[in-house]
Coordinates of C-alpha atoms in Angstrom, one line a residue:
M1408 CA -24.8 8.1 11.6
I1409 CA -23.2 7.2 8.3
R1410 CA -26.3 8.0 6.4
R1411 CA -26.6 11.4 8.0
M1412 CA -22.9 12.1 7.1
L1413 CA -23.4 11.4 3.5
V1414 CA -26.4 13.6 3.3
V1415 CA -24.6 16.5 4.9
F1416 CA -21.6 16.0 2.6
A1417 CA -23.7 15.8 -0.6
A1418 CA -25.6 18.9 0.3
V1419 CA -25.0 21.8 -2.1
V1420 CA -25.6 25.1 -0.3
F1421 CA -25.6 28.7 -1.5
V1422 CA -23.5 31.4 0.2
G1423 CA -23.5 35.1 -0.3
I1424 CA -20.6 36.4 -2.5
P1425 CA -20.0 40.1 -2.8
C1426 CA -19.4 40.1 -6.6
T1427 CA -21.4 40.2 -9.8
R1428 CA -23.1 37.0 -8.8
A1429 CA -25.1 37.3 -5.6
Q1430 CA -24.8 33.6 -4.8
E1431 CA -22.7 30.6 -5.7
A1432 CA -23.3 27.0 -4.9
V1433 CA -20.6 25.3 -2.8
I1434 CA -19.9 21.9 -1.5
A1435 CA -20.2 21.9 2.3
P1436 CA -17.8 19.6 4.2
A1437 CA -19.5 17.0 6.4
D1438 CA -19.4 17.1 10.2
N1439 CA -16.6 14.5 10.3
L1440 CA -14.2 16.8 8.4
V1441 CA -12.2 19.6 10.1
V1442 CA -11.2 22.4 7.7
D1443 CA -9.1 25.4 8.4
G1444 CA -8.0 28.0 5.8
V1445 CA -9.8 26.1 3.0
P1446 CA -12.0 28.4 0.9
K1447 CA -15.5 27.5 -0.3
I1448 CA -15.4 24.6 -2.7
P1449 CA -17.5 25.4 -5.8
A1450 CA -20.3 22.9 -6.5
S1451 CA -19.3 23.0 -10.2
L1452 CA -16.6 20.5 -9.4
L1453 CA -19.2 17.8 -8.9
E1454 CA -20.0 18.0 -12.6
T1455 CA -16.4 18.0 -13.8
A1456 CA -13.9 16.5 -11.3
G1457 CA -16.7 14.5 -9.7
R1458 CA -16.9 12.1 -12.7
Y1459 CA -13.2 11.2 -12.2
G1460 CA -14.0 10.0 -8.7
S1461 CA -16.8 7.9 -9.9
Y1462 CA -15.1 4.6 -10.6
R1463 CA -14.5 1.3 -8.8
S1464 CA -11.9 -1.4 -8.9
A1465 CA -11.7 -5.0 -7.7
I1466 CA -9.1 -7.3 -6.2
I1467 CA -9.2 -11.0 -5.6
A1468 CA -9.3 -12.1 -2.0
D1469 CA -9.7 -15.9 -2.4
W1470 CA -11.2 -18.7 -4.4
H1471 CA -14.1 -20.9 -3.1
P1472 CA -12.5 -24.2 -2.2
T1473 CA -15.0 -26.4 -4.1
Q1474 CA -16.8 -24.1 -6.5
R1475 CA -15.3 -22.0 -9.4
E1476 CA -16.3 -18.8 -7.6
M1477 CA -14.2 -15.9 -6.7
L1478 CA -14.3 -13.8 -3.5
V1479 CA -13.4 -10.2 -4.4
A1480 CA -13.1 -6.8 -2.6
T1481 CA -14.8 -4.0 -4.5
R1482 CA -16.7 -0.8 -3.7
F1483 CA -20.4 -0.1 -4.5
G1484 CA -20.9 2.3 -1.6
D1485 CA -18.5 4.3 0.5
T1486 CA -15.8 1.7 1.1
P1487 CA -14.6 -1.6 -0.4
Q1488 CA -16.4 -4.7 0.8
L1489 CA -16.4 -8.4 0.2
H1490 CA -18.4 -9.7 -2.8
L1491 CA -18.9 -13.1 -4.4
V1492 CA -18.6 -13.5 -8.2
K1493 CA -19.8 -16.9 -9.4
M1494 CA -18.5 -16.8 -13.0
P1495 CA -16.3 -14.7 -15.3
G1496 CA -18.2 -11.4 -15.9
G1497 CA -20.9 -12.4 -13.4
A1498 CA -22.7 -10.1 -11.0
R1499 CA -20.9 -9.1 -7.8
Q1500 CA -23.0 -10.3 -4.8
Q1501 CA -22.2 -8.1 -1.8
L1502 CA -21.6 -10.0 1.5
T1503 CA -20.3 -7.4 4.0
F1504 CA -21.8 -3.9 4.6
Y1505 CA -19.6 -1.8 6.9
P1506 CA -18.6 1.8 7.0
D1507 CA -15.0 0.7 7.1
S1508 CA -13.1 -1.3 4.4
V1509 CA -13.1 -5.1 4.3
T1510 CA -10.5 -6.3 1.8
T1511 CA -8.6 -9.2 3.4
A1512 CA -10.6 -12.5 3.7
R1513 CA -10.2 -16.3 3.4
F1514 CA -12.7 -19.1 2.8
H1515 CA -12.8 -22.0 5.2
P1516 CA -10.9 -24.5 3.0
N1517 CA -13.0 -27.4 4.1
G1518 CA -16.2 -26.7 2.2
G1519 CA -16.3 -22.9 2.2
D1520 CA -19.1 -22.8 4.7
Y1521 CA -17.7 -19.7 6.3
I1522 CA -15.3 -16.8 5.6
L1523 CA -12.7 -15.3 7.8
F1524 CA -12.1 -11.6 7.4
M1525 CA -10.4 -8.7 9.3
K1526 CA -11.6 -5.2 9.8
D1527 CA -10.7 -2.1 11.8
I1528 CA -12.7 1.0 12.8
G1529 CA -12.0 4.5 11.5
G1530 CA -8.6 3.7 10.0
G1531 CA -7.0 3.0 13.4
E1532 CA -5.6 -0.4 12.1
W1533 CA -6.6 -2.2 15.3
F1534 CA -7.8 -5.1 13.2
Q1535 CA -10.2 -7.7 14.5
L1536 CA -11.0 -11.1 13.1
Y1537 CA -14.5 -12.1 12.2
R1538 CA -16.3 -15.2 10.9
Y1539 CA -19.0 -14.8 8.3
D1540 CA -21.5 -17.7 7.9
V1541 CA -22.1 -18.1 4.2
L1542 CA -25.5 -19.7 4.6
T1543 CA -27.1 -17.3 7.1
G1544 CA -25.0 -14.2 6.6
D1545 CA -24.3 -14.0 10.4
V1546 CA -21.1 -12.5 11.6
M1547 CA -19.2 -13.4 14.8
L1548 CA -16.3 -11.4 16.3
L1549 CA -13.5 -13.9 17.1
T1550 CA -10.9 -11.6 18.8
D1551 CA -11.1 -9.4 21.8
G1552 CA -12.2 -6.2 20.1
K1553 CA -9.3 -4.2 21.5
S1554 CA -5.9 -5.5 20.3
R1555 CA -4.4 -5.5 16.8
N1556 CA -4.8 -8.9 15.1
L1557 CA -3.5 -9.9 11.7
L1558 CA -4.8 -12.9 9.8
G1559 CA -2.3 -15.6 9.0
S1560 CA -2.5 -19.0 7.2
W1561 CA -4.8 -22.0 7.4
S1562 CA -3.5 -25.3 8.8
S1563 CA -3.1 -28.1 6.3
S1564 CA -6.0 -29.9 7.9
G1565 CA -8.1 -26.7 7.3
N1566 CA -9.5 -26.5 10.8
Q1567 CA -7.1 -24.0 12.4
I1568 CA -5.9 -20.5 11.7
A1569 CA -2.7 -19.0 12.8
Y1570 CA -2.6 -15.3 13.5
V1571 CA -0.7 -12.7 15.4
S1572 CA -2.1 -10.4 18.1
T1573 CA -0.9 -7.6 20.4
R1574 CA -3.4 -8.8 23.1
R1575 CA -0.7 -9.5 25.7
T1576 CA 1.2 -6.2 25.8
G1577 CA -0.4 -3.9 23.3
Q1578 CA 2.7 -3.8 21.1
D1579 CA 4.3 -7.3 20.8
T1580 CA 2.6 -9.5 18.2
D1581 CA 2.4 -12.9 19.7
L1582 CA 1.5 -16.1 17.8
W1583 CA -2.0 -17.4 18.3
V1584 CA -4.0 -20.3 16.9
M1585 CA -7.7 -21.0 16.8
N1586 CA -10.4 -23.2 15.3
P1587 CA -12.7 -20.4 14.1
A1588 CA -15.7 -22.8 14.2
D1589 CA -15.1 -23.0 18.0
P1590 CA -13.7 -19.7 19.3
K1591 CA -13.1 -21.3 22.7
T1592 CA -10.1 -23.0 21.2
D1593 CA -8.3 -19.7 20.8
R1594 CA -4.9 -19.9 22.5
M1595 CA -1.6 -18.1 22.5
L1596 CA 1.1 -20.5 21.1
T1597 CA 4.2 -18.5 21.4
Q1598 CA 5.2 -15.2 23.0
L1599 CA 7.1 -12.9 20.6
K1600 CA 8.9 -9.6 21.0
G1601 CA 8.3 -6.8 18.5
G1602 CA 5.8 -6.1 15.8
G1603 CA 7.3 -7.7 12.7
W1604 CA 6.0 -11.3 12.9
E1605 CA 3.8 -13.1 10.4
P1606 CA 2.7 -16.8 10.3
V1607 CA 3.1 -17.7 6.6
D1608 CA 2.4 -21.5 6.4
W1609 CA 1.8 -24.7 8.3
A1610 CA 3.8 -27.9 7.7
P1611 CA 1.9 -30.6 5.8
D1612 CA 1.5 -32.6 9.0
D1613 CA 0.5 -29.5 11.0
K1614 CA 3.3 -30.1 13.5
H1615 CA 5.0 -26.8 12.8
I1616 CA 4.2 -23.3 11.7
L1617 CA 6.5 -21.3 9.5
L1618 CA 7.0 -17.9 11.0
L1619 CA 8.5 -14.9 9.3
E1620 CA 10.2 -12.2 11.4
E1621 CA 10.8 -8.8 9.7
V1622 CA 13.4 -6.5 11.2
S1623 CA 13.5 -4.2 8.2
I1624 CA 12.9 -4.3 4.4
N1625 CA 16.4 -5.7 4.1
E1626 CA 16.6 -8.0 7.1
S1627 CA 14.2 -10.8 8.1
Y1628 CA 14.4 -14.3 9.5
L1629 CA 12.5 -17.6 9.2
W1630 CA 11.5 -19.7 12.3
L1631 CA 9.8 -23.0 12.8
V1632 CA 7.3 -23.1 15.7
D1633 CA 6.3 -26.4 17.3
T1634 CA 2.5 -26.4 17.4
T1635 CA 2.4 -28.5 20.5
S1636 CA 5.0 -26.8 22.7
G1637 CA 5.2 -23.4 21.1
E1638 CA 9.0 -23.7 20.9
K1639 CA 10.6 -21.9 18.0
T1640 CA 13.7 -22.9 16.0
D1641 CA 15.7 -20.5 14.0
L1642 CA 16.1 -21.5 10.3
T1643 CA 18.2 -18.6 9.1
S1644 CA 21.5 -17.2 10.1
H1645 CA 21.9 -14.4 12.7
D1646 CA 25.6 -14.2 12.4
G1647 CA 25.4 -10.6 11.2
K1648 CA 27.8 -11.1 8.2
E1649 CA 25.1 -10.3 5.7
K1650 CA 21.6 -8.8 6.2
V1651 CA 19.2 -11.0 4.2
A1652 CA 15.5 -10.5 3.5
Y1653 CA 13.1 -13.4 3.2
S1654 CA 9.4 -13.3 2.3
S1655 CA 6.5 -15.3 0.9
A1656 CA 7.7 -18.6 2.4
R1657 CA 5.8 -21.9 1.8
F1658 CA 6.4 -25.5 2.7
S1659 CA 6.8 -27.9 -0.2
K1660 CA 4.1 -30.6 -0.4
D1661 CA 6.4 -33.3 1.0
G1662 CA 7.4 -31.1 3.9
K1663 CA 11.1 -31.5 3.2
G1664 CA 11.7 -28.1 1.7
I1665 CA 10.6 -24.4 1.9
Y1666 CA 10.0 -22.2 -1.1
V1667 CA 10.9 -18.6 -0.4
T1668 CA 11.9 -15.4 -2.0
T1669 CA 15.2 -14.0 -0.7
D1670 CA 18.0 -11.6 -1.7
L1671 CA 20.6 -14.0 -0.2
G1672 CA 23.7 -13.5 -2.2
S1673 CA 21.9 -11.3 -4.7
E1674 CA 20.8 -7.7 -5.3
F1675 CA 17.3 -8.9 -6.0
Q1676 CA 14.7 -11.2 -4.5
R1677 CA 15.1 -14.6 -6.1
L1678 CA 12.8 -17.6 -5.8
A1679 CA 14.6 -20.4 -3.9
L1680 CA 14.0 -23.8 -2.4
L1681 CA 15.6 -24.4 1.1
D1682 CA 15.8 -27.7 2.8
I1683 CA 13.8 -28.1 6.0
T1684 CA 16.8 -26.8 8.1
G1685 CA 16.8 -23.6 6.1
K1686 CA 20.1 -24.5 4.5
N1687 CA 21.3 -25.5 1.0
P1688 CA 19.3 -23.0 -1.0
K1689 CA 18.6 -23.9 -4.6
F1690 CA 17.9 -20.7 -6.6
L1691 CA 15.2 -21.1 -9.2
T1692 CA 15.2 -17.6 -10.9
T1693 CA 18.9 -16.7 -11.2
D1694 CA 18.5 -15.8 -14.8
I1695 CA 15.9 -13.1 -14.0
P1696 CA 17.6 -9.8 -12.9
W1697 CA 14.6 -8.4 -11.1
D1698 CA 12.7 -9.0 -7.9
V1699 CA 10.3 -11.9 -7.6
E1700 CA 7.6 -10.0 -5.7
S1701 CA 5.1 -12.7 -4.9
F1702 CA 4.4 -16.3 -5.5
D1703 CA 1.7 -19.0 -4.7
L1704 CA 2.0 -22.8 -4.6
T1705 CA -0.9 -25.1 -5.8
H1706 CA -2.6 -27.2 -3.1
D1707 CA -1.1 -30.3 -4.6
G1708 CA 2.4 -28.7 -4.7
K1709 CA 2.9 -29.3 -8.4
R1710 CA 3.0 -25.8 -9.7
L1711 CA 4.4 -22.4 -8.6
A1712 CA 3.1 -19.1 -9.9
F1713 CA 5.1 -15.9 -9.4
F1714 CA 5.5 -12.5 -10.9
T1715 CA 8.5 -10.4 -11.3
N1716 CA 8.7 -6.6 -11.1
E1717 CA 10.6 -5.5 -14.2
D1718 CA 11.0 -1.7 -14.2
G1719 CA 7.7 -1.4 -12.4
L1720 CA 5.7 -3.7 -14.7
S1721 CA 4.6 -7.3 -13.7
V1722 CA 5.6 -10.4 -15.6
L1723 CA 3.8 -13.6 -14.7
H1724 CA 5.6 -16.9 -14.6
V1725 CA 4.4 -20.5 -13.8
M1726 CA 6.9 -23.3 -12.9
E1727 CA 6.5 -27.0 -12.5
T1728 CA 8.0 -28.0 -9.2
A1729 CA 9.1 -31.4 -10.3
T1730 CA 11.4 -30.0 -13.0
H1731 CA 11.6 -26.3 -12.1
K1732 CA 10.9 -25.6 -15.7
E1733 CA 8.5 -22.8 -16.7
V1734 CA 5.2 -23.3 -18.4
K1735 CA 4.6 -21.4 -21.6
L1736 CA 1.8 -18.8 -21.0
P1737 CA -0.3 -16.8 -23.3
K1738 CA 0.1 -13.0 -23.7
L1739 CA -1.7 -11.2 -20.9
P1740 CA -2.7 -7.6 -20.5
T1741 CA 0.2 -5.3 -19.6
G1742 CA 0.1 -3.8 -16.1
V1743 CA 0.8 -4.3 -12.4
M1744 CA -0.3 -7.6 -10.8
G1745 CA -1.2 -8.6 -7.3
N1746 CA -2.9 -11.2 -5.1
L1747 CA -1.9 -14.4 -6.9
R1748 CA -4.3 -17.2 -5.8
W1749 CA -4.4 -20.8 -7.1
H1750 CA -7.7 -22.5 -7.1
R1751 CA -7.7 -25.9 -5.5
D1752 CA -8.1 -27.5 -8.9
G1753 CA -4.4 -26.9 -9.4
H1754 CA -4.6 -25.3 -12.9
T1755 CA -6.7 -22.1 -12.5
L1756 CA -4.8 -19.1 -11.3
G1757 CA -6.5 -15.9 -10.1
F1758 CA -4.9 -12.5 -9.9
S1759 CA -5.6 -8.8 -10.0
L1760 CA -4.3 -6.3 -12.6
T1761 CA -4.3 -2.6 -13.1
N1762 CA -2.7 -0.2 -15.7
A1763 CA -3.0 3.3 -16.9
Q1764 CA -6.3 2.5 -18.7
G1765 CA -8.0 0.6 -15.9
P1766 CA -8.5 1.0 -12.1
G1767 CA -8.0 -2.7 -11.5
D1768 CA -9.9 -5.9 -12.0
C1769 CA -9.8 -9.7 -11.3
Y1770 CA -8.7 -12.3 -13.9
S1771 CA -8.1 -16.0 -14.1
L1772 CA -5.7 -18.0 -16.2
D1773 CA -6.1 -21.7 -16.9
V1774 CA -2.5 -22.8 -17.3
A1775 CA -3.6 -26.2 -18.8
S1776 CA -5.6 -24.7 -21.6
G1777 CA -4.0 -21.2 -21.8
K1778 CA -7.4 -19.6 -21.5
A1779 CA -7.5 -16.2 -19.7
E1780 CA -10.8 -14.8 -18.4
R1781 CA -11.8 -11.5 -16.9
W1782 CA -14.0 -11.9 -13.9
T1783 CA -14.8 -8.2 -13.2
T1784 CA -15.2 -5.2 -15.4
S1785 CA -15.1 -2.2 -13.1
E1786 CA -17.2 0.8 -14.1
S1787 CA -16.0 4.4 -14.6
A1788 CA -17.9 7.5 -15.3
V1789 CA -15.0 8.6 -17.6
K1790 CA -13.9 6.6 -20.6
T1791 CA -10.4 5.5 -19.8
D1792 CA -9.4 3.7 -23.0
A1793 CA -7.6 6.8 -24.5
F1794 CA -5.6 7.6 -21.4
R1795 CA -1.9 7.8 -22.2
E1796 CA 0.6 5.3 -21.0
P1797 CA 3.2 6.8 -18.7
E1798 CA 6.8 7.4 -20.0
L1799 CA 9.7 5.8 -18.1
V1800 CA 12.2 8.6 -17.5
H1801 CA 15.7 8.9 -16.0
W1802 CA 17.8 11.7 -14.6
K1803 CA 21.2 12.0 -13.0
S1804 CA 21.3 13.0 -9.4
F1805 CA 23.9 15.1 -7.5
D1806 CA 26.4 12.1 -7.1
G1807 CA 25.9 10.7 -10.6
K1808 CA 23.4 8.1 -9.5
M1809 CA 20.7 7.5 -12.1
I1810 CA 17.2 7.9 -10.8
S1811 CA 14.0 6.9 -12.6
G1812 CA 10.3 7.7 -12.5
F1813 CA 7.1 7.6 -14.5
L1814 CA 5.8 10.7 -16.4
Y1815 CA 2.1 11.0 -17.1
R1816 CA 1.7 13.6 -19.9
P1817 CA -1.4 15.6 -20.7
P1818 CA -3.3 15.1 -24.0
V1819 CA -1.7 16.7 -27.0
R1820 CA -4.4 19.4 -27.1
F1821 CA -2.6 21.1 -24.3
A1822 CA 0.1 23.2 -26.0
G1823 CA 3.2 24.7 -24.6
K1824 CA 5.2 23.9 -21.5
R1825 CA 3.0 22.1 -18.9
P1826 CA 3.0 22.7 -15.2
V1827 CA 4.3 19.7 -13.2
L1828 CA 3.1 17.9 -10.1
V1829 CA 5.9 15.7 -8.5
A1830 CA 4.1 12.9 -6.6
I1831 CA 6.4 11.1 -4.2
H1832 CA 5.5 7.6 -3.0
G1833 CA 5.5 6.5 0.7
G1834 CA 7.3 3.8 2.4
P1835 CA 10.1 4.8 2.0
E1836 CA 10.5 1.1 1.1
G1837 CA 8.0 1.4 -1.8
Q1838 CA 7.9 2.0 -5.5
S1839 CA 5.8 4.0 -7.9
Q1840 CA 4.5 1.8 -10.7
P1841 CA 2.7 2.6 -13.9
T1842 CA -0.8 2.1 -12.6
F1843 CA -4.2 3.9 -12.9
L1844 CA -4.1 7.5 -11.7
K1845 CA -7.6 7.4 -10.2
R1846 CA -8.8 10.9 -9.5
E1847 CA -5.5 12.4 -10.6
N1848 CA -6.5 11.6 -14.2
Y1849 CA -8.5 14.9 -13.9
L1850 CA -5.4 16.9 -13.3
V1851 CA -3.7 15.4 -16.4
N1852 CA -6.6 15.2 -18.8
Q1853 CA -8.7 18.3 -17.8
L1854 CA -6.2 20.7 -16.2
G1855 CA -3.2 19.8 -18.4
I1856 CA -0.9 19.1 -15.5
A1857 CA 2.0 16.6 -16.1
I1858 CA 2.6 14.3 -13.1
I1859 CA 5.9 12.7 -12.4
F1860 CA 6.2 9.8 -9.9
P1861 CA 9.9 9.5 -8.9
N1862 CA 11.6 6.4 -7.5
V1863 CA 14.3 8.1 -5.4
R1864 CA 17.1 6.2 -3.7
G1865 CA 15.6 4.0 -1.0
S1866 CA 12.9 2.8 -3.3
T1867 CA 12.4 -1.0 -3.8
G1868 CA 12.6 -2.7 -7.1
Y1869 CA 16.1 -1.7 -8.1
G1870 CA 18.2 -3.9 -5.8
K1871 CA 19.0 -3.9 -2.1
T1872 CA 22.0 -1.6 -2.4
F1873 CA 19.7 1.1 -3.9
S1874 CA 17.1 0.5 -1.2
L1875 CA 19.6 1.1 1.5
M1876 CA 21.0 4.3 0.1
D1877 CA 18.7 6.6 2.2
N1878 CA 19.0 5.0 5.6
G1879 CA 20.0 7.0 8.8
F1880 CA 22.5 9.8 8.1
K1881 CA 21.9 9.5 4.4
R1882 CA 18.4 10.8 4.6
E1883 CA 19.1 14.1 2.9
D1884 CA 20.4 12.4 -0.3
T1885 CA 16.8 11.5 -1.1
Y1886 CA 15.9 15.2 -1.0
K1887 CA 18.7 15.9 -3.4
D1888 CA 17.3 13.4 -5.8
I1889 CA 14.2 15.5 -6.1
N1890 CA 16.2 18.7 -6.5
A1891 CA 18.0 16.9 -9.4
L1892 CA 14.6 16.1 -10.9
F1893 CA 13.7 19.8 -10.8
A1894 CA 16.8 20.5 -12.9
W1895 CA 15.9 17.8 -15.3
I1896 CA 12.4 19.2 -15.7
G1897 CA 13.9 22.4 -16.7
T1898 CA 15.6 20.7 -19.7
R1899 CA 12.4 19.3 -21.1
P1900 CA 10.8 21.4 -23.8
D1901 CA 7.3 20.1 -22.8
L1902 CA 7.6 20.8 -19.1
D1903 CA 7.5 24.1 -17.2
G1904 CA 10.3 24.3 -14.7
E1905 CA 8.9 27.5 -13.3
R1906 CA 5.6 25.9 -12.3
I1907 CA 6.2 22.8 -10.1
A1908 CA 4.2 21.5 -7.2
V1909 CA 5.2 18.6 -4.8
M1910 CA 2.8 16.1 -3.3
G1911 CA 3.2 13.0 -1.2
G1912 CA 1.7 10.8 1.5
S1913 CA 3.2 9.2 4.6
Y1914 CA 7.0 9.1 3.9
G1915 CA 6.1 10.9 0.6
G1916 CA 4.5 13.5 2.9
H1917 CA 7.8 13.8 4.8
M1918 CA 9.6 14.2 1.5
T1919 CA 7.1 16.9 0.5
L1920 CA 7.7 18.8 3.7
A1921 CA 11.5 18.5 3.3
I1922 CA 11.5 19.7 -0.3
S1923 CA 9.2 22.6 0.8
T1924 CA 11.8 23.4 3.4
F1925 CA 15.1 23.1 1.7
Y1926 CA 14.2 23.8 -1.9
S1927 CA 11.3 26.3 -1.4
D1928 CA 12.7 28.4 -4.3
R1929 CA 12.2 25.6 -6.8
I1930 CA 8.4 25.0 -6.2
R1931 CA 5.1 27.0 -6.3
C1932 CA 3.3 25.0 -3.6
S1933 CA 3.0 21.6 -1.9
V1934 CA 0.4 19.0 -0.7
D1935 CA 1.5 17.1 2.5
I1936 CA -0.7 14.0 3.2
V1937 CA -0.1 12.4 6.6
G1938 CA 3.5 13.3 6.5
M1939 CA 6.1 13.3 9.3
S1940 CA 7.2 16.9 10.1
N1941 CA 9.8 15.8 12.6
L1942 CA 11.3 12.2 12.5
V1943 CA 12.1 12.4 16.2
T1944 CA 8.6 13.2 17.4
F1945 CA 7.2 10.7 14.8
L1946 CA 9.4 7.9 16.2
E1947 CA 8.4 8.8 19.7
H1948 CA 4.7 8.7 19.0
T1949 CA 4.1 6.1 16.3
E1950 CA 2.4 3.0 17.7
G1951 CA 4.7 0.8 19.7
Y1952 CA 4.2 -2.3 17.6
R1953 CA 6.0 -0.6 14.6
R1954 CA 8.5 1.7 16.3
D1955 CA 11.6 -0.5 16.1
L1956 CA 10.8 -1.3 12.5
R1957 CA 10.9 2.4 11.6
R1958 CA 14.1 3.0 13.6
V1959 CA 16.0 0.7 11.4
E1960 CA 15.0 2.9 8.4
Y1961 CA 15.2 6.4 9.8
G1962 CA 17.7 6.0 12.6
D1963 CA 17.3 5.5 16.3
E1964 CA 16.3 8.8 17.9
R1965 CA 17.6 7.6 21.2
D1966 CA 21.1 7.8 20.0
P1967 CA 22.4 11.3 20.7
K1968 CA 24.2 11.8 17.4
M1969 CA 21.2 10.5 15.4
H1970 CA 18.8 12.6 17.5
E1971 CA 20.8 15.7 16.8
F1972 CA 20.9 15.0 13.1
L1973 CA 17.2 14.3 12.8
E1974 CA 16.3 17.4 14.7
K1975 CA 18.6 19.4 12.4
I1976 CA 16.9 18.3 9.2
A1977 CA 13.3 18.3 10.6
P1978 CA 11.0 20.6 8.6
M1979 CA 9.3 21.5 11.9
N1980 CA 12.6 23.0 13.1
N1981 CA 13.2 24.9 9.9
I1982 CA 9.7 26.3 9.6
E1983 CA 11.0 29.8 8.5
K1984 CA 12.4 28.2 5.3
I1985 CA 8.9 27.1 4.2
K1986 CA 7.8 30.1 2.2
K1987 CA 5.4 28.5 -0.4
P1988 CA 1.7 27.6 0.2
M1989 CA 0.9 24.2 1.6
L1990 CA -2.2 22.0 1.9
V1991 CA -1.9 19.6 4.9
V1992 CA -4.2 16.5 5.0
A1993 CA -4.5 14.2 8.1
G1994 CA -6.5 11.4 9.7
K1995 CA -7.3 11.7 13.4
N1996 CA -7.0 7.9 14.0
D1997 CA -3.6 7.5 12.2
P1998 CA -1.5 4.9 14.1
R1999 CA 1.5 5.2 11.8
V2000 CA 2.0 9.0 11.5
P2001 CA 0.1 10.6 14.4
V2002 CA -2.1 13.5 13.6
S2003 CA 0.1 15.6 15.8
E2004 CA 2.7 15.6 13.0
S2005 CA 0.3 17.4 10.8
E2006 CA -1.1 19.7 13.5
Q2007 CA 2.2 21.0 14.5
I2008 CA 3.4 21.9 11.0
F2009 CA 0.1 23.5 10.0
G2010 CA 0.0 25.5 13.3
A2011 CA 3.5 26.8 12.7
L2012 CA 2.9 27.8 9.1
K2013 CA -0.3 29.6 10.1
K2014 CA 1.5 31.4 12.9
Q2015 CA 4.3 32.7 10.6
G2016 CA 1.8 33.7 7.9
T2017 CA 2.7 31.2 5.2
P2018 CA -0.5 30.4 3.2
A2019 CA -1.7 27.0 4.6
W2020 CA -4.9 24.9 4.2
Y2021 CA -5.8 22.1 6.6
L2022 CA -8.1 19.2 6.1
M2023 CA -8.5 16.5 8.8
A2024 CA -11.0 13.6 8.9
K2025 CA -12.2 12.4 12.3
D2026 CA -13.1 8.9 10.9
E2027 CA -9.9 8.2 9.0
G2028 CA -6.4 6.9 9.7
H2029 CA -3.3 6.7 7.5
G2030 CA -4.9 8.2 4.4
F2031 CA -8.5 8.6 3.5
R2032 CA -10.4 5.3 2.6
K2033 CA -14.0 6.5 2.5
K2034 CA -15.1 7.7 -0.9
Q2035 CA -16.9 10.8 0.4
N2036 CA -13.8 11.9 2.3
Q2037 CA -11.6 11.1 -0.7
D2038 CA -13.8 13.2 -2.9
F2039 CA -13.7 16.3 -0.7
Q2040 CA -9.9 15.9 -0.3
F2041 CA -9.6 15.9 -4.1
Y2042 CA -11.9 18.9 -4.6
T2043 CA -9.8 20.7 -2.1
T2044 CA -6.6 19.7 -3.9
I2045 CA -7.9 20.9 -7.2
E2046 CA -8.8 24.3 -5.7
F2047 CA -5.4 24.5 -4.1
L2048 CA -3.5 23.7 -7.3
Q2049 CA -5.6 26.1 -9.4
E2050 CA -4.9 28.9 -6.9
Y2051 CA -1.2 28.3 -6.4
L2052 CA 0.2 26.3 -9.4
L2053 CA -1.9 27.2 -12.4
K2054 CA -2.3 30.9 -12.0

């Protein structure tokens, strides 16, 4: 089936055109794509824009426990799959071959004889857990094939895995444990309510599991679960005096403390050491006025590695746990880091890194010798070395609040004021960072479009007060931040305030719809990708395991006053105000923003005569993951921008 799809997609056909040329080659959408209002896509884009989609990236998934070998996720076909790399710069040996992505995986820590990984089907996010036998290549399904299952942490003994599953109710994520070598040992340890649970670590003696409960981006709690009885004990306060966020928790090697990142008593996430009761925090990064985004502890417990998010860029730190003093590190490439993983040798640290010149690769750092090595060098059909670094820009919003973002400018050969694409991140608890533009590099370097990635109020990375400034009844203030950006664009001599497009995915898609509604006169067109057209219908139909988490951010639609407010500001209920052309992109299997959100806005636009294009993939969920679908989406976006922004 997949092979047939690719052939259909790649086919270039000729259609009759009543003009000077009798025929023109076009790219025909595959059978898995639903298009409405989209004109024929010229095949010439395969030779120009197609090159910008011909790249790959790599992220580290895990280290082999006994060998100096790295498990990475990278794409050689249509989707990212697991590969083994046996040395820095070595060949990538592909292990999994599925039509859907496989990016999260862990070696069995006792010898590396098998790998656990999780995978969904068609972007539906109903993840299943699998065991891959390294010697034979055989794969076994470990979960029920129906529920949503999220991989947790290995026990200290290395023979059990903790995970959460919706198997009992379809929406509550209960805590389960299993010895993957013997699936018959699978058992539910603790019943839990809600969808925000994650098992983050086991005690050194395996008598307790450390459980994280997320209520919202600004509120979470830590629990200890007895691995014999399943009884859970609260480690953090529920007194309601201060909403505190905890994440990335790990037991100290002696089991007497818990390392954690938290914004307790601070605007930012600090690295702290709590005692085993969850009390008496000792803050370890008070002198760093930025979020500690992620950390990892060595197997022997002697070193901590963490990176901070400093105005969008990552800064790596390594700390000795005995003294809490930092280790001096060599200069590393500038960019955005992720997936910190210590090797079991205690001195080799793996991580992934991307920046404006590279789509993302895997690196290691030997903190004992200071030697840094690059394990993967991802290929690109376009030379990326000369791509310009983005500019960090700031503008004043309606209430005097300073908002920031990243501006990617076209090459200097493009003279005059440049048209602008405002690309709004999702979340809304997210942040645009100065990373690789992927296919959008074509817009900048070949079409001369400037792209601005704003971090409006509600974004993370700028303190918890800032991240709370868009909640509930304050939703419209985020729209006003974009309106203020439009005014700022008009003051720049290099940007064209008369030619602006807006684009975003997920919550960024909702923002795109809102801007298209309330500031239609400020833009030429918009691209809505899996966006919510009405926050009420979105909350009513998003999957049950995530509904309460979203209500904290957007407001509870069951409350009459909030319901009235959300209906009032819904783009769907103000459809007559949307007067500029729109491209709507959706995935049929989206569990987060149901496809109905896209269907209803497109249908209403089409009915009232507003120019609208629609692209929906039957085999995708919350955004397109398969390369062939991504390519067609991008070709459609190019045609749309050329028609409505550049003319």
